[in-house]
C-alpha cells in the first residue's frame, strides 16, 4: 500500500521552488527592463543632435547660394555687399574677403565662428575633418564644411570657401573673392569646380565639437 504524501508538505515545497525560481529570474528581468529605455534614450539623443546639425547645414547652404552673383564694385575689394562681409570681421573695404564671406554666411545662419578675414584662422586642429597632409578623414566632408587652399609662396592657407558637394575626385564649391579662373583675388561670389588634390584642409564649424 502506497504511503500518502502530505498535501501541506507538497504546497510548502512548491512555494519554496517558486521563490527560488523568482529570485533567479527577477534580477535579469529587472536589468533588461532598464536597459532598453536607456538604449532608446541614447538613440533619441543622437537623433536629436543630428537633426539640428543637418538643418543648420541646409540653412548655411541657402544663405551662401543666395550670395551667388555678388560682384565687387570696381574690382578693388569693394561694393555694398562685399563691404558688409568685411564689416562683419571689423574691417573696411580694400581687404581680401574670402574668409570674411565665409564668416558672414555662418553668422547669418547663427553658427559660431571666429569673425575673421584671415583664412588660416578657420582651420584650427579641433575643427579639421579632412587634411591632405594627414589621414584625418573618416568619410567625405559634408556640405557647408569649409575648404582651404595652401599657397607655398605665403606658407599658409590663403583662400577658402564652402564645399557644396564632394565627389570621388572633385568638389563643387561656393566661394567669395574669386573668379572664373579660381583666383584668390577675384571679383565676386562664384560656384566653382575644384579637384580634390588642390585642397589642403577641410574644417567643420557646424558639427565638429570645439
mmCIF file of N, CA and C in Angstrom, residues 54-119:
data_model
loop_
_atom_site.group_PDB
_atom_site.id
_atom_site.type_symbol
_atom_site.label_atom_id
_atom_site.label_comp_id
_atom_site.label_asym_id
_atom_site.label_seq_id
_atom_site.Cartn_x
_atom_site.Cartn_y
_atom_site.Cartn_z
ATOM 1 N N UNK A 54 21.927 68.933 -39.338
ATOM 2 C CA UNK A 54 21.563 68.865 -40.750
ATOM 3 C C UNK A 54 20.708 70.062 -41.144
ATOM 4 N N UNK A 55 19.831 70.502 -40.250
ATOM 5 C CA UNK A 55 19.017 71.691 -40.524
ATOM 6 C C UNK A 55 19.905 72.921 -40.672
ATOM 7 N N UNK A 56 20.916 73.029 -39.831
ATOM 8 C CA UNK A 56 21.843 74.158 -39.907
ATOM 9 C C UNK A 56 22.634 74.117 -41.202
ATOM 10 N N UNK A 57 23.066 72.937 -41.628
ATOM 11 C CA UNK A 57 23.803 72.826 -42.901
ATOM 12 C C UNK A 57 22.951 73.336 -44.060
ATOM 13 N N UNK A 58 21.685 72.970 -44.061
ATOM 14 C CA UNK A 58 20.794 73.427 -45.132
ATOM 15 C C UNK A 58 20.597 74.940 -45.068
ATOM 16 N N UNK A 59 20.540 75.478 -43.849
ATOM 17 C CA UNK A 59 20.377 76.936 -43.697
ATOM 18 C C UNK A 59 21.613 77.669 -44.214
ATOM 19 N N UNK A 60 22.798 77.134 -43.885
ATOM 20 C CA UNK A 60 24.040 77.740 -44.388
ATOM 21 C C UNK A 60 24.063 77.687 -45.912
ATOM 22 N N UNK A 61 23.691 76.543 -46.478
ATOM 23 C CA UNK A 61 23.672 76.413 -47.948
ATOM 24 C C UNK A 61 22.735 77.442 -48.576
ATOM 25 N N UNK A 62 21.552 77.590 -47.999
ATOM 26 C CA UNK A 62 20.594 78.545 -48.555
ATOM 27 C C UNK A 62 21.173 79.953 -48.568
ATOM 28 N N UNK A 63 21.904 80.299 -47.516
ATOM 29 C CA UNK A 63 22.477 81.648 -47.440
ATOM 30 C C UNK A 63 23.613 81.825 -48.434
ATOM 31 N N UNK A 64 24.554 80.850 -48.512
ATOM 32 C CA UNK A 64 25.653 81.073 -49.463
ATOM 33 C C UNK A 64 25.186 80.997 -50.909
ATOM 34 N N UNK A 65 24.151 80.186 -51.177
ATOM 35 C CA UNK A 65 23.596 80.170 -52.535
ATOM 36 C C UNK A 65 22.978 81.525 -52.890
ATOM 37 N N UNK A 66 22.385 82.180 -51.898
ATOM 38 C CA UNK A 66 21.737 83.479 -52.154
ATOM 39 C C UNK A 66 22.748 84.574 -52.519
ATOM 40 N N UNK A 67 24.021 84.335 -52.221
ATOM 41 C CA UNK A 67 25.055 85.333 -52.491
ATOM 42 C C UNK A 67 25.724 85.151 -53.858
ATOM 43 N N UNK A 68 25.401 84.070 -54.547
ATOM 44 C CA UNK A 68 25.966 83.851 -55.887
ATOM 45 C C UNK A 68 25.604 85.031 -56.791
ATOM 46 N N UNK A 69 26.583 85.561 -57.464
ATOM 47 C CA UNK A 69 26.346 86.710 -58.334
ATOM 48 C C UNK A 69 26.771 88.031 -57.727
ATOM 49 N N UNK A 70 27.097 88.036 -56.419
ATOM 50 C CA UNK A 70 27.637 89.265 -55.815
ATOM 51 C C UNK A 70 28.958 89.599 -56.495
ATOM 52 N N UNK A 71 29.152 90.872 -56.853
ATOM 53 C CA UNK A 71 30.387 91.293 -57.528
ATOM 54 C C UNK A 71 30.928 92.571 -56.868
ATOM 55 N N UNK A 72 32.233 92.729 -56.951
ATOM 56 C CA UNK A 72 32.861 93.956 -56.457
ATOM 57 C C UNK A 72 32.436 95.133 -57.332
ATOM 58 N N UNK A 73 32.451 96.289 -56.747
ATOM 59 C CA UNK A 73 32.024 97.487 -57.487
ATOM 60 C C UNK A 73 33.057 97.923 -58.509
ATOM 61 N N UNK A 74 34.322 97.971 -58.094
ATOM 62 C CA UNK A 74 35.365 98.465 -59.004
ATOM 63 C C UNK A 74 36.543 97.496 -59.138
ATOM 64 N N UNK A 75 36.378 96.286 -58.585
ATOM 65 C CA UNK A 75 37.472 95.324 -58.664
ATOM 66 C C UNK A 75 38.556 95.548 -57.627
ATOM 67 N N UNK A 76 38.255 96.288 -56.563
ATOM 68 C CA UNK A 76 39.252 96.585 -55.530
ATOM 69 C C UNK A 76 38.726 96.208 -54.142
ATOM 70 N N UNK A 77 38.153 95.018 -54.035
ATOM 71 C CA UNK A 77 37.606 94.539 -52.759
ATOM 72 C C UNK A 77 36.616 95.542 -52.163
ATOM 73 N N UNK A 78 35.671 95.965 -53.009
ATOM 74 C CA UNK A 78 34.696 96.953 -52.572
ATOM 75 C C UNK A 78 33.310 96.600 -53.092
ATOM 76 N N UNK A 79 32.347 97.426 -52.788
ATOM 77 C CA UNK A 79 30.961 97.170 -53.176
ATOM 78 C C UNK A 79 30.119 96.962 -51.930
ATOM 79 N N UNK A 80 28.824 97.271 -52.021
ATOM 80 C CA UNK A 80 27.952 97.260 -50.844
ATOM 81 C C UNK A 80 27.973 95.924 -50.104
ATOM 82 N N UNK A 81 27.775 94.830 -50.825
ATOM 83 C CA UNK A 81 27.689 93.536 -50.147
ATOM 84 C C UNK A 81 29.069 93.046 -49.696
ATOM 85 N N UNK A 82 30.070 93.258 -50.527
ATOM 86 C CA UNK A 82 31.435 92.883 -50.143
ATOM 87 C C UNK A 82 31.839 93.608 -48.865
ATOM 88 N N UNK A 83 31.482 94.853 -48.765
ATOM 89 C CA UNK A 83 31.830 95.628 -47.576
ATOM 90 C C UNK A 83 31.046 95.176 -46.345
ATOM 91 N N UNK A 84 29.848 94.609 -46.569
ATOM 92 C CA UNK A 84 29.122 94.004 -45.431
ATOM 93 C C UNK A 84 29.893 92.802 -44.890
ATOM 94 N N UNK A 85 30.408 91.974 -45.797
ATOM 95 C CA UNK A 85 31.196 90.824 -45.342
ATOM 96 C C UNK A 85 32.379 91.306 -44.496
ATOM 97 N N UNK A 86 33.061 92.306 -45.001
ATOM 98 C CA UNK A 86 34.254 92.798 -44.309
ATOM 99 C C UNK A 86 33.913 93.459 -42.976
ATOM 100 N N UNK A 87 32.826 94.209 -42.928
ATOM 101 C CA UNK A 87 32.431 94.857 -41.673
ATOM 102 C C UNK A 87 32.124 93.835 -40.589
ATOM 103 N N UNK A 88 31.615 92.684 -40.999
ATOM 104 C CA UNK A 88 31.314 91.623 -40.034
ATOM 105 C C UNK A 88 32.574 91.198 -39.279
ATOM 106 N N UNK A 89 33.735 91.351 -39.932
ATOM 107 C CA UNK A 89 35.004 90.970 -39.299
ATOM 108 C C UNK A 89 35.744 92.174 -38.730
ATOM 109 N N UNK A 90 35.113 93.345 -38.793
ATOM 110 C CA UNK A 90 35.739 94.537 -38.237
ATOM 111 C C UNK A 90 36.633 95.290 -39.203
ATOM 112 N N UNK A 91 36.527 94.984 -40.492
ATOM 113 C CA UNK A 91 37.379 95.620 -41.499
ATOM 114 C C UNK A 91 36.543 96.455 -42.470
ATOM 115 N N UNK A 92 37.212 97.317 -43.187
ATOM 116 C CA UNK A 92 36.571 98.118 -44.216
ATOM 117 C C UNK A 92 36.953 97.624 -45.601
ATOM 118 N N UNK A 93 36.497 98.320 -46.607
ATOM 119 C CA UNK A 93 36.765 97.891 -47.984
ATOM 120 C C UNK A 93 38.268 97.919 -48.275
ATOM 121 N N UNK A 94 38.617 97.137 -49.287
ATOM 122 C CA UNK A 94 40.016 97.100 -49.701
ATOM 123 C C UNK A 94 40.767 95.865 -49.234
ATOM 124 N N UNK A 95 40.183 95.080 -48.328
ATOM 125 C CA UNK A 95 40.846 93.876 -47.825
ATOM 126 C C UNK A 95 40.351 92.637 -48.573
ATOM 127 N N UNK A 96 41.223 91.631 -48.669
ATOM 128 C CA UNK A 96 40.801 90.345 -49.236
ATOM 129 C C UNK A 96 39.645 89.813 -48.383
ATOM 130 N N UNK A 97 38.644 89.190 -49.035
ATOM 131 C CA UNK A 97 37.416 88.932 -48.291
ATOM 132 C C UNK A 97 36.860 87.512 -48.398
ATOM 133 N N UNK A 98 37.642 86.543 -48.874
ATOM 134 C CA UNK A 98 37.108 85.171 -48.983
ATOM 135 C C UNK A 98 36.705 84.638 -47.615
ATOM 136 N N UNK A 99 37.553 84.836 -46.585
ATOM 137 C CA UNK A 99 37.241 84.358 -45.237
ATOM 138 C C UNK A 99 36.129 85.180 -44.603
ATOM 139 N N UNK A 100 36.098 86.474 -44.884
ATOM 140 C CA UNK A 100 35.024 87.322 -44.365
ATOM 141 C C UNK A 100 33.672 86.852 -44.902
ATOM 142 N N UNK A 101 33.655 86.451 -46.166
ATOM 143 C CA UNK A 101 32.431 85.916 -46.768
ATOM 144 C C UNK A 101 31.976 84.668 -46.020
ATOM 145 N N UNK A 102 32.893 83.746 -45.775
ATOM 146 C CA UNK A 102 32.570 82.503 -45.064
ATOM 147 C C UNK A 102 32.014 82.814 -43.680
ATOM 148 N N UNK A 103 32.702 83.677 -42.943
ATOM 149 C CA UNK A 103 32.269 84.010 -41.584
ATOM 150 C C UNK A 103 30.918 84.720 -41.572
ATOM 151 N N UNK A 104 30.707 85.625 -42.514
ATOM 152 C CA UNK A 104 29.436 86.339 -42.598
ATOM 153 C C UNK A 104 28.292 85.357 -42.822
ATOM 154 N N UNK A 105 28.479 84.407 -43.746
ATOM 155 C CA UNK A 105 27.437 83.403 -44.025
ATOM 156 C C UNK A 105 27.142 82.589 -42.765
ATOM 157 N N UNK A 106 28.187 82.102 -42.101
ATOM 158 C CA UNK A 106 27.989 81.322 -40.871
ATOM 159 C C UNK A 106 27.248 82.159 -39.828
ATOM 160 N N UNK A 107 27.627 83.417 -39.710
ATOM 161 C CA UNK A 107 26.975 84.295 -38.748
ATOM 162 C C UNK A 107 25.503 84.494 -39.044
ATOM 163 N N UNK A 108 25.160 84.660 -40.323
ATOM 164 C CA UNK A 108 23.757 84.832 -40.705
ATOM 165 C C UNK A 108 22.938 83.583 -40.392
ATOM 166 N N UNK A 109 23.605 82.421 -40.383
ATOM 167 C CA UNK A 109 22.925 81.157 -40.086
ATOM 168 C C UNK A 109 22.935 80.840 -38.595
ATOM 169 N N UNK A 110 23.506 81.729 -37.796
ATOM 170 C CA UNK A 110 23.544 81.516 -36.358
ATOM 171 C C UNK A 110 24.616 80.547 -35.897
ATOM 172 N N UNK A 111 25.660 80.375 -36.717
ATOM 173 C CA UNK A 111 26.750 79.456 -36.375
ATOM 174 C C UNK A 111 27.915 80.246 -35.789
ATOM 175 N N UNK A 112 28.385 79.820 -34.648
ATOM 176 C CA UNK A 112 29.530 80.479 -34.011
ATOM 177 C C UNK A 112 30.751 80.369 -34.920
ATOM 178 N N UNK A 113 31.527 81.433 -35.032
ATOM 179 C CA UNK A 113 32.683 81.448 -35.928
ATOM 180 C C UNK A 113 33.662 82.519 -35.453
ATOM 181 N N UNK A 114 34.897 82.517 -35.974
ATOM 182 C CA UNK A 114 35.909 83.463 -35.473
ATOM 183 C C UNK A 114 35.783 84.891 -35.991
ATOM 184 N N UNK A 115 34.845 85.154 -36.878
ATOM 185 C CA UNK A 115 34.629 86.506 -37.424
ATOM 186 C C UNK A 115 35.955 87.106 -37.909
ATOM 187 N N UNK A 116 36.586 86.405 -38.812
ATOM 188 C CA UNK A 116 37.907 86.802 -39.280
ATOM 189 C C UNK A 116 37.968 86.898 -40.797
ATOM 190 N N UNK A 117 38.876 87.743 -41.279
ATOM 191 C CA UNK A 117 39.153 87.815 -42.714
ATOM 192 C C UNK A 117 40.462 87.090 -43.026
ATOM 193 N N UNK A 118 41.047 86.455 -42.018
ATOM 194 C CA UNK A 118 42.304 85.716 -42.166
ATOM 195 C C UNK A 118 41.969 84.254 -42.395
ATOM 196 N N UNK A 119 42.103 83.779 -43.621
ATOM 197 C CA UNK A 119 41.648 82.435 -43.992
ATOM 198 C C UNK A 119 42.224 81.338 -43.105
#
